[in-house]
């Protein structure tokens, strides 16, 4: 009487999902996404530090102008201009931060998509049945 094969095929959705690599080692595949996160985090930090330095320099200049102002109308005009410029600067900075986040999201999406396409091309592995 012929014996049944005790091996079975893997399901269509693998346990490790998009993290399998050419070597079928999920740990190497999973490192790409956190690497992009760390790189993006550092880009955010650099951008924020540059922005803070520039804003602080403008704040100091404004305080110096305010100290040297003699007329009340100049103070009100100076405050209005300062807040308008600050609002513009913060708006521009928000756009920069959004751009950094969008680029990271696109890179991670492409990594996951590439890993998924790579997995589709691999033949299904056989898993030995439990004893």
Coordinates of C-alpha atoms in Angstrom, one line a residue:
X1 CA 0.0 0.0 0.0
X2 CA 1.5 3.4 -1.0
X3 CA 2.4 5.7 1.8
X4 CA 1.1 9.3 1.9
X5 CA 3.7 12.0 1.7
X6 CA 4.1 13.7 5.0
X7 CA 5.3 16.9 3.5
X8 CA 3.0 19.8 2.8
X9 CA 3.3 23.0 0.9
X10 CA 3.5 26.4 2.5
X11 CA 0.5 28.6 2.4
X12 CA 0.3 31.4 -0.2
X13 CA 0.9 33.9 2.5
X14 CA 4.2 33.0 4.2
X15 CA 4.7 33.5 7.9
X16 CA 7.4 36.1 7.4
X17 CA 5.6 38.0 4.7
X18 CA 7.6 40.5 2.8
X19 CA 10.7 40.0 4.9
X20 CA 12.0 36.9 3.2
X21 CA 15.1 37.5 1.1
X22 CA 16.9 35.6 -1.5
X23 CA 18.6 33.6 1.3
X24 CA 15.2 32.9 2.9
X25 CA 16.5 34.6 6.0
X26 CA 13.8 36.9 7.4
X27 CA 16.1 38.8 9.7
X28 CA 18.2 40.1 6.8
X29 CA 15.1 41.1 4.9
X30 CA 13.6 42.8 7.9
X31 CA 16.6 45.1 8.4
X32 CA 15.9 47.2 5.3
X33 CA 12.8 48.8 6.7
X34 CA 14.2 49.8 10.1
X35 CA 17.2 51.1 8.3
X36 CA 15.0 53.4 6.3
X37 CA 13.3 54.5 9.5
X38 CA 16.6 55.3 11.2
X39 CA 17.8 57.2 8.1
X40 CA 14.6 59.2 8.0
X41 CA 14.7 59.9 11.7
X42 CA 18.2 61.3 11.3
X43 CA 17.1 63.4 8.3
X44 CA 14.3 64.8 10.5
X45 CA 16.7 65.6 13.3
X46 CA 19.1 67.4 10.9
X47 CA 16.2 69.4 9.4
X48 CA 14.8 70.4 12.8
X49 CA 18.2 71.5 14.1
X50 CA 18.8 73.6 11.0
X51 CA 15.4 75.1 11.3
X52 CA 15.8 75.8 15.0
X53 CA 19.2 77.5 14.5
X54 CA 17.7 79.8 11.8
X55 CA 14.6 80.6 13.8
X56 CA 16.7 81.4 16.9
X57 CA 18.9 83.7 14.9
X58 CA 15.8 85.5 13.6
X59 CA 14.4 85.7 17.1
X60 CA 17.6 87.3 18.4
X61 CA 17.6 89.8 15.5
X62 CA 13.9 90.7 16.3
X63 CA 14.7 91.2 20.0
X64 CA 17.6 93.5 19.1
X65 CA 15.4 95.5 16.8
X66 CA 12.7 95.7 19.5
X67 CA 15.1 96.9 22.1
X68 CA 16.3 99.7 19.8
X69 CA 12.8 100.8 18.7
X70 CA 11.6 104.2 20.0
X71 CA 8.0 104.4 18.7
X72 CA 5.0 102.3 19.8
X73 CA 3.8 102.0 16.2
X74 CA 7.2 100.5 15.2
X75 CA 6.8 97.9 18.0
X76 CA 3.4 96.9 16.8
X77 CA 4.6 96.8 13.2
X78 CA 7.6 94.8 14.2
X79 CA 5.6 92.3 16.1
X80 CA 3.2 91.9 13.2
X81 CA 6.0 91.3 10.8
X82 CA 7.8 89.0 13.1
X83 CA 4.8 86.7 13.7
X84 CA 3.9 86.7 10.0
X85 CA 7.5 85.7 9.1
X86 CA 7.5 83.0 11.8
X87 CA 4.2 81.6 10.5
X88 CA 5.6 81.4 7.0
X89 CA 8.8 79.8 8.2
X90 CA 6.9 77.1 10.2
X91 CA 4.6 76.4 7.3
X92 CA 7.6 75.9 5.0
X93 CA 9.2 73.6 7.6
X94 CA 6.1 71.5 7.9
X95 CA 6.2 71.0 4.1
X96 CA 9.8 69.9 4.3
X97 CA 9.0 67.4 7.0
X98 CA 6.0 66.1 5.1
X99 CA 8.3 65.6 2.1
X100 CA 10.8 63.7 4.1
X101 CA 8.1 61.4 5.5
X102 CA 6.6 60.9 2.1
X103 CA 9.9 59.9 0.6
X104 CA 10.5 57.4 3.4
X105 CA 7.0 55.9 3.0
X106 CA 7.6 55.5 -0.8
X107 CA 10.9 53.7 -0.2
X108 CA 9.4 51.3 2.4
X109 CA 6.5 50.6 0.0
X110 CA 8.9 49.8 -2.8
X111 CA 10.9 47.5 -0.5
X112 CA 7.8 45.6 0.5
X113 CA 6.6 45.4 -3.0
X114 CA 10.0 44.2 -4.3
X115 CA 10.2 41.6 -1.6
X116 CA 6.6 40.4 -2.4
X117 CA 7.5 40.1 -6.1
X118 CA 10.7 38.3 -5.2
X119 CA 8.7 35.8 -3.1
X120 CA 6.2 35.2 -5.9
X121 CA 9.0 34.0 -8.1
X122 CA 10.3 31.5 -5.6
X123 CA 8.9 28.0 -5.6
X124 CA 6.9 26.9 -2.6
X125 CA 8.9 25.2 0.1
X126 CA 7.8 22.0 1.6
X127 CA 7.3 21.8 5.4
X128 CA 7.7 18.5 7.1
X129 CA 4.6 17.3 8.9
X130 CA 4.5 17.3 12.7
X131 CA 5.3 13.9 14.2

